[in-house]
Amino acid sequence: MILPVHALVRTRLQHALTHTFGIPEAEQPDIAIETPPRRALGDLAVPVAFELARRLRRAPRAIAQELAAALGEVPGVARIEPAANGYVNFYLDRRSFVLARLRGTVPALPLTDTGKVIVEHTAINPNKAAHIGHLRNSALGDALVRLLRFQGRPVEVQNYIDDTGVQVADVVIGFSELEGRDFEGVKALADDPAVRFDYYCWDLYAKVTEWYEGDKARLQVRAQAMHAIEEGGNPLAEMGAFVADRIVRCHLRTMARMNVDYDLLTWEGDILRLHFWTRAFEELKALGAVFLQTEGRLAGCWVMKIEDDTAATDAPAETAAADAPASPRQELDEEPREDQREKVIVRSNGTVTYVGKDIANQFWKFGLLGKDFFYRVFDERGGRPLWATTSDAPSGGPLAPSFGHASAVYNVIDSRQAYLQELLKQSLSTMGFPREAERSTHFSYEMVALSHATARELGYADTEGLGKPFVEVSGRKGRGVKADDLLDRLIATATGEVMQRQPELPAAEARVIAEAIAVAAVRYFLVKFSRGKVIAFDIQEALSFEGDTGPYLQYAVVRANNIFNKLRERDGVDADTITAELDTLSPDALTEGDDADELWGLVLEASRLDEVVDSAIRALEIAHLAKFAFTLAQSFNTFYHRQPIMREERADVRLWRAAAVAYCKRQLTQALALMGCEVPGRM
RNA sequence: GCGUCCGUAGCUCAGUUGGAUAGAGCGUUGGCCUCCGAAGCCAAAGGUCGCAGGUUCGAAUCCUGCCGGGCGCACCA
């Protein structure tokens, strides 16, 4: 945990800037605290002298020197040195730093915001099996949840279930029109243990798509089905509800394999039945944000005007080159834009689009709707209830906790829906809630596609996209890698690897270990790329357990744990007894020589977990955490090879090394846990 | 066309809200298992950071314009 040290150093610097340099705090630049590129340059580096150079009209070097002198003694800092180029470098007191971290006596920084955060992720249409694209959403969303909780923030995880959309309707049509099944027929199929219901629907959904293409008039059937489902109280609606329920249960099982969990399932049908939309609609109408279009192609629809606030009306004149000629663009573009865009909220047939329902839902999340759901227990895992919304008042049963009323909301959805998410924010601010609009965050990420090699392997290569850099996943066309198939393959591969290394292990145990390895492999793979990058999913690459992979990280921790197993066996000591002994030892092994520098470097690096979590949340980049964990595992492996513990005869050196490893493995285990990965006992 | 994201080593990607000598994985080549587990470690080769201007003490990073590509711009979600 390094942030408390940052906070102290920053405070002292601000103090010095105020009192020695006479700069009031409000006018001070932000003080960045960096990690120097080489250990010899110190443990923390501050480039603030560069910022001040122009303002003070002095060389950065001179400022750095005066600043370093003005700081005086700082608790926990051994020395402060102004570098020749203008950096101020801090060297920490290694011994006290290590001891405090091992003993957990570092006081946590106070939370600046304690309000509840709602994170909505997964939100898979409940009409088919989950695929690799959905997995990216869940891996990112679940990691965000874990990071926020790590910081001590209360988090509510919601999974939105779109049970009244076209996709469920399509599968219902597949069952009723293409297969001639009634409710009982579908139920019999779903209850058949030989049938994987979500896989069955995957194929059926693709067939329905083809069926529509065969005759566009069949789209009429879809419109009718959607209407029936939204209305309720008819056989199609019953079938739809059944399909959604069963598929959601499949998704929950798949996600449970991935260590992904939720607090609440929000069912779209409840938003309709409880008239959430009606309430939101009334307000939007009253404010004129939504109006009935009477002419043009959207006649008969209730529409919302789309604010084009991204238009380049405010020219960045200040930043443009001073000698650049004045742009005549302003004058030329004076014509009124006739392409003013409008988004349909209520269709001419009276049904509500996704946007409308989502607006109501977003208002509810912030506690702004003045209505609430009823709640029911949908399922149990480990004795804890998983709650779902419902439209009927419950009769008895456990009392539901308070849902909603968030102070901040993160919606984890891929970047293709950026435009819809922008509408959500827009409607919040039009309705007079700019603060909530501000705290409505679209956690956007790019889609997962298939590499050409993988598409070919799955038999999709000849379909399309040969000229493109990747092959797009399409649930509608039944093209993609199913999440459970991927996990099964990873487990099979991992089982082979485990049995090869641990031949005496019972198959059941090998299987449990293989599952942990498989989960780490997928989850790490899905978060290690920054979110703005399209992942061209390659199955061979994902199946690898070497190099920059989840299993590599697990392996590092397993090795570290092995050292402690052996120390316990041979010397009868564990991390706690070692920690207790450190007081009496000379700190030379920590301070003198290259080995000491390396050992210290490992501890310092491991301590940066809180800093990395902070950065990951601010940038919404789980990849920062992944990179940190990988680099730390690399450093550990290097240390492991260069500085043995069991074979080390000098007791003080041995114990300091063991202490460093204890801290490193604790931090690495934590980092893995934040990505939803567990570490097996051996592998 | 408008909006948005991406372009860094053969391939896949990092690059800490402008900072110290551009890094890693895979692949290639060559080493290391009587030595805490080789899912590992060490070393070598590999770069006009898409192009051109600009801002700055300093630019892969910020600005402008191009080039190439992805995605979005439905009475789907």
CSV table of N, CA and C in Angstrom, one decimal, chain A residues 38-96:
chain,number,residue,atom,x,y,z
A,38,ARG,N,14.8,3.9,-12.8
A,38,ARG,CA,15.8,3.0,-12.2
A,38,ARG,C,15.9,3.2,-10.7
A,39,ARG,N,16.1,2.0,-10.0
A,39,ARG,CA,16.1,2.0,-8.6
A,39,ARG,C,17.1,3.1,-8.0
A,40,ALA,N,18.3,3.2,-8.6
A,40,ALA,CA,19.3,4.1,-8.1
A,40,ALA,C,18.7,5.6,-8.0
A,41,LEU,N,17.7,5.9,-8.8
A,41,LEU,CA,17.2,7.2,-8.8
A,41,LEU,C,16.2,7.5,-7.7
A,42,GLY,N,16.0,6.5,-6.9
A,42,GLY,CA,15.0,6.7,-5.8
A,42,GLY,C,13.8,5.8,-5.9
A,43,ASP,N,12.9,6.0,-4.9
A,43,ASP,CA,11.7,5.2,-4.8
A,43,ASP,C,10.5,5.9,-5.4
A,44,LEU,N,10.5,7.2,-5.2
A,44,LEU,CA,9.4,8.1,-5.7
A,44,LEU,C,10.1,9.3,-6.4
A,45,ALA,N,9.4,9.7,-7.5
A,45,ALA,CA,10.0,10.9,-8.2
A,45,ALA,C,8.9,11.9,-8.4
A,46,VAL,N,9.3,13.2,-8.2
A,46,VAL,CA,8.3,14.3,-8.3
A,46,VAL,C,8.8,15.3,-9.3
A,47,PRO,N,8.1,15.5,-10.5
A,47,PRO,CA,8.6,16.4,-11.5
A,47,PRO,C,8.0,17.8,-11.3
A,48,VAL,N,7.6,18.2,-10.2
A,48,VAL,CA,6.9,19.5,-10.0
A,48,VAL,C,7.8,20.7,-10.3
A,49,ALA,N,9.1,20.5,-10.2
A,49,ALA,CA,10.0,21.7,-10.4
A,49,ALA,C,9.9,22.1,-11.9
A,50,PHE,N,9.6,21.2,-12.8
A,50,PHE,CA,9.4,21.5,-14.2
A,50,PHE,C,8.2,22.4,-14.4
A,51,GLU,N,7.2,22.1,-13.7
A,51,GLU,CA,5.9,22.9,-13.8
A,51,GLU,C,6.2,24.3,-13.3
A,52,LEU,N,7.0,24.4,-12.3
A,52,LEU,CA,7.2,25.7,-11.7
A,52,LEU,C,8.2,26.6,-12.4
A,53,ALA,N,9.0,26.0,-13.2
A,53,ALA,CA,10.1,26.7,-13.8
A,53,ALA,C,9.7,28.0,-14.5
A,54,ARG,N,8.7,27.9,-15.3
A,54,ARG,CA,8.3,29.1,-16.0
A,54,ARG,C,7.7,30.1,-15.1
A,55,ARG,N,6.9,29.7,-14.3
A,55,ARG,CA,6.2,30.6,-13.3
A,55,ARG,C,7.2,31.3,-12.4
A,56,LEU,N,8.2,30.6,-12.0
A,56,LEU,CA,9.2,31.2,-11.1
A,56,LEU,C,10.4,31.8,-11.8
A,57,ARG,N,10.4,31.6,-13.1
A,57,ARG,CA,11.5,32.0,-14.0
A,57,ARG,C,12.9,31.6,-13.4
A,58,ARG,N,12.9,30.3,-13.0
A,58,ARG,CA,14.2,29.7,-12.5
A,58,ARG,C,14.4,28.3,-13.1
A,59,ALA,N,15.6,27.9,-13.1
A,59,ALA,CA,15.9,26.6,-13.6
A,59,ALA,C,15.3,25.5,-12.7
A,60,PRO,N,14.7,24.4,-13.3
A,60,PRO,CA,14.1,23.3,-12.6
A,60,PRO,C,15.1,22.8,-11.5
A,61,ARG,N,16.4,22.7,-11.9
A,61,ARG,CA,17.3,22.2,-10.9
A,61,ARG,C,17.4,23.0,-9.6
A,62,ALA,N,17.4,24.3,-9.8
A,62,ALA,CA,17.5,25.2,-8.6
A,62,ALA,C,16.3,25.0,-7.8
A,63,ILE,N,15.1,24.9,-8.4
A,63,ILE,CA,13.9,24.8,-7.7
A,63,ILE,C,13.8,23.5,-6.9
A,64,ALA,N,14.3,22.4,-7.6
A,64,ALA,CA,14.3,21.1,-7.0
A,64,ALA,C,15.2,21.1,-5.7
A,65,GLN,N,16.3,21.8,-5.9
A,65,GLN,CA,17.3,21.9,-4.7
A,65,GLN,C,16.6,22.6,-3.5
A,66,GLU,N,16.0,23.7,-3.8
A,66,GLU,CA,15.4,24.5,-2.7
A,66,GLU,C,14.2,23.7,-2.1
A,67,LEU,N,13.5,23.0,-3.0
A,67,LEU,CA,12.3,22.3,-2.5
A,67,LEU,C,12.7,21.1,-1.6
A,68,ALA,N,13.8,20.4,-2.1
A,68,ALA,CA,14.3,19.3,-1.3
A,68,ALA,C,14.7,19.8,0.1
A,69,ALA,N,15.4,20.9,0.1
A,69,ALA,CA,15.9,21.4,1.4
A,69,ALA,C,14.7,21.9,2.3
A,70,ALA,N,13.7,22.5,1.6
A,70,ALA,CA,12.6,23.0,2.4
A,70,ALA,C,11.7,21.9,3.0
A,71,LEU,N,11.8,20.7,2.4
A,71,LEU,CA,11.0,19.6,2.9
A,71,LEU,C,11.4,19.1,4.3
A,72,GLY,N,12.7,19.2,4.5
A,72,GLY,CA,13.2,18.7,5.8
A,72,GLY,C,12.9,17.2,6.0
A,73,GLU,N,12.7,16.9,7.3
A,73,GLU,CA,12.4,15.5,7.6
A,73,GLU,C,11.0,15.1,7.3
A,74,VAL,N,10.8,14.0,6.6
A,74,VAL,CA,9.5,13.4,6.3
A,74,VAL,C,9.5,12.0,6.9
A,75,PRO,N,8.5,11.7,7.7
A,75,PRO,CA,8.4,10.4,8.4
A,75,PRO,C,8.3,9.3,7.3
A,76,GLY,N,9.1,8.3,7.4
A,76,GLY,CA,9.1,7.2,6.5
A,76,GLY,C,10.0,7.4,5.3
A,77,VAL,N,10.6,8.6,5.2
A,77,VAL,CA,11.5,8.9,4.1
A,77,VAL,C,12.9,9.0,4.6
A,78,ALA,N,13.8,8.2,4.0
A,78,ALA,CA,15.2,8.2,4.5
A,78,ALA,C,16.0,9.4,4.0
A,79,ARG,N,15.8,9.7,2.7
A,79,ARG,CA,16.4,10.9,2.2
A,79,ARG,C,15.8,11.5,1.0
A,80,ILE,N,16.0,12.7,0.7
A,80,ILE,CA,15.4,13.4,-0.4
A,80,ILE,C,16.5,14.0,-1.2
A,81,GLU,N,16.5,13.7,-2.5
A,81,GLU,CA,17.6,14.3,-3.3
A,81,GLU,C,17.1,15.0,-4.6
A,82,PRO,N,17.5,16.2,-4.8
A,82,PRO,CA,17.2,16.9,-6.0
A,82,PRO,C,18.1,16.3,-7.1
A,83,ALA,N,17.5,15.9,-8.2
A,83,ALA,CA,18.3,15.3,-9.3
A,83,ALA,C,18.8,16.5,-10.2
A,84,ALA,N,19.9,16.2,-10.9
A,84,ALA,CA,20.5,17.2,-11.7
A,84,ALA,C,19.6,17.8,-12.7
A,85,ASN,N,18.6,17.0,-13.2
A,85,ASN,CA,17.8,17.5,-14.3
A,85,ASN,C,16.5,18.2,-13.8
A,86,GLY,N,16.3,18.1,-12.4
A,86,GLY,CA,15.1,18.9,-11.9
A,86,GLY,C,14.1,18.0,-11.2
A,87,TYR,N,14.3,16.7,-11.2
A,87,TYR,CA,13.4,15.9,-10.4
A,87,TYR,C,13.7,16.0,-8.9
A,88,VAL,N,12.7,15.8,-8.1
A,88,VAL,CA,13.0,15.6,-6.7
A,88,VAL,C,12.7,14.1,-6.4
A,89,ASN,N,13.8,13.4,-5.9
A,89,ASN,CA,13.7,12.0,-5.7
A,89,ASN,C,13.6,11.7,-4.2
A,90,PHE,N,12.8,10.7,-3.9
A,90,PHE,CA,12.6,10.3,-2.5
A,90,PHE,C,13.1,8.9,-2.3
A,91,TYR,N,13.8,8.7,-1.3
A,91,TYR,CA,14.3,7.3,-0.9
A,91,TYR,C,13.6,7.0,0.4
A,92,LEU,N,12.8,5.9,0.4
A,92,LEU,CA,12.0,5.6,1.6
A,92,LEU,C,12.9,4.8,2.6
A,93,ASP,N,12.4,4.8,3.8
A,93,ASP,CA,13.0,4.1,4.9
A,93,ASP,C,12.6,2.6,4.7
A,94,ARG,N,13.4,1.8,4.2
A,94,ARG,CA,13.0,0.4,3.8
A,94,ARG,C,12.5,-0.4,4.9
A,95,ARG,N,13.2,-0.4,6.0
A,95,ARG,CA,12.9,-1.3,7.1
A,95,ARG,C,11.5,-1.0,7.6
A,96,SER,N,11.2,0.2,7.9
A,96,SER,CA,9.9,0.5,8.5
A,96,SER,C,8.8,0.3,7.5
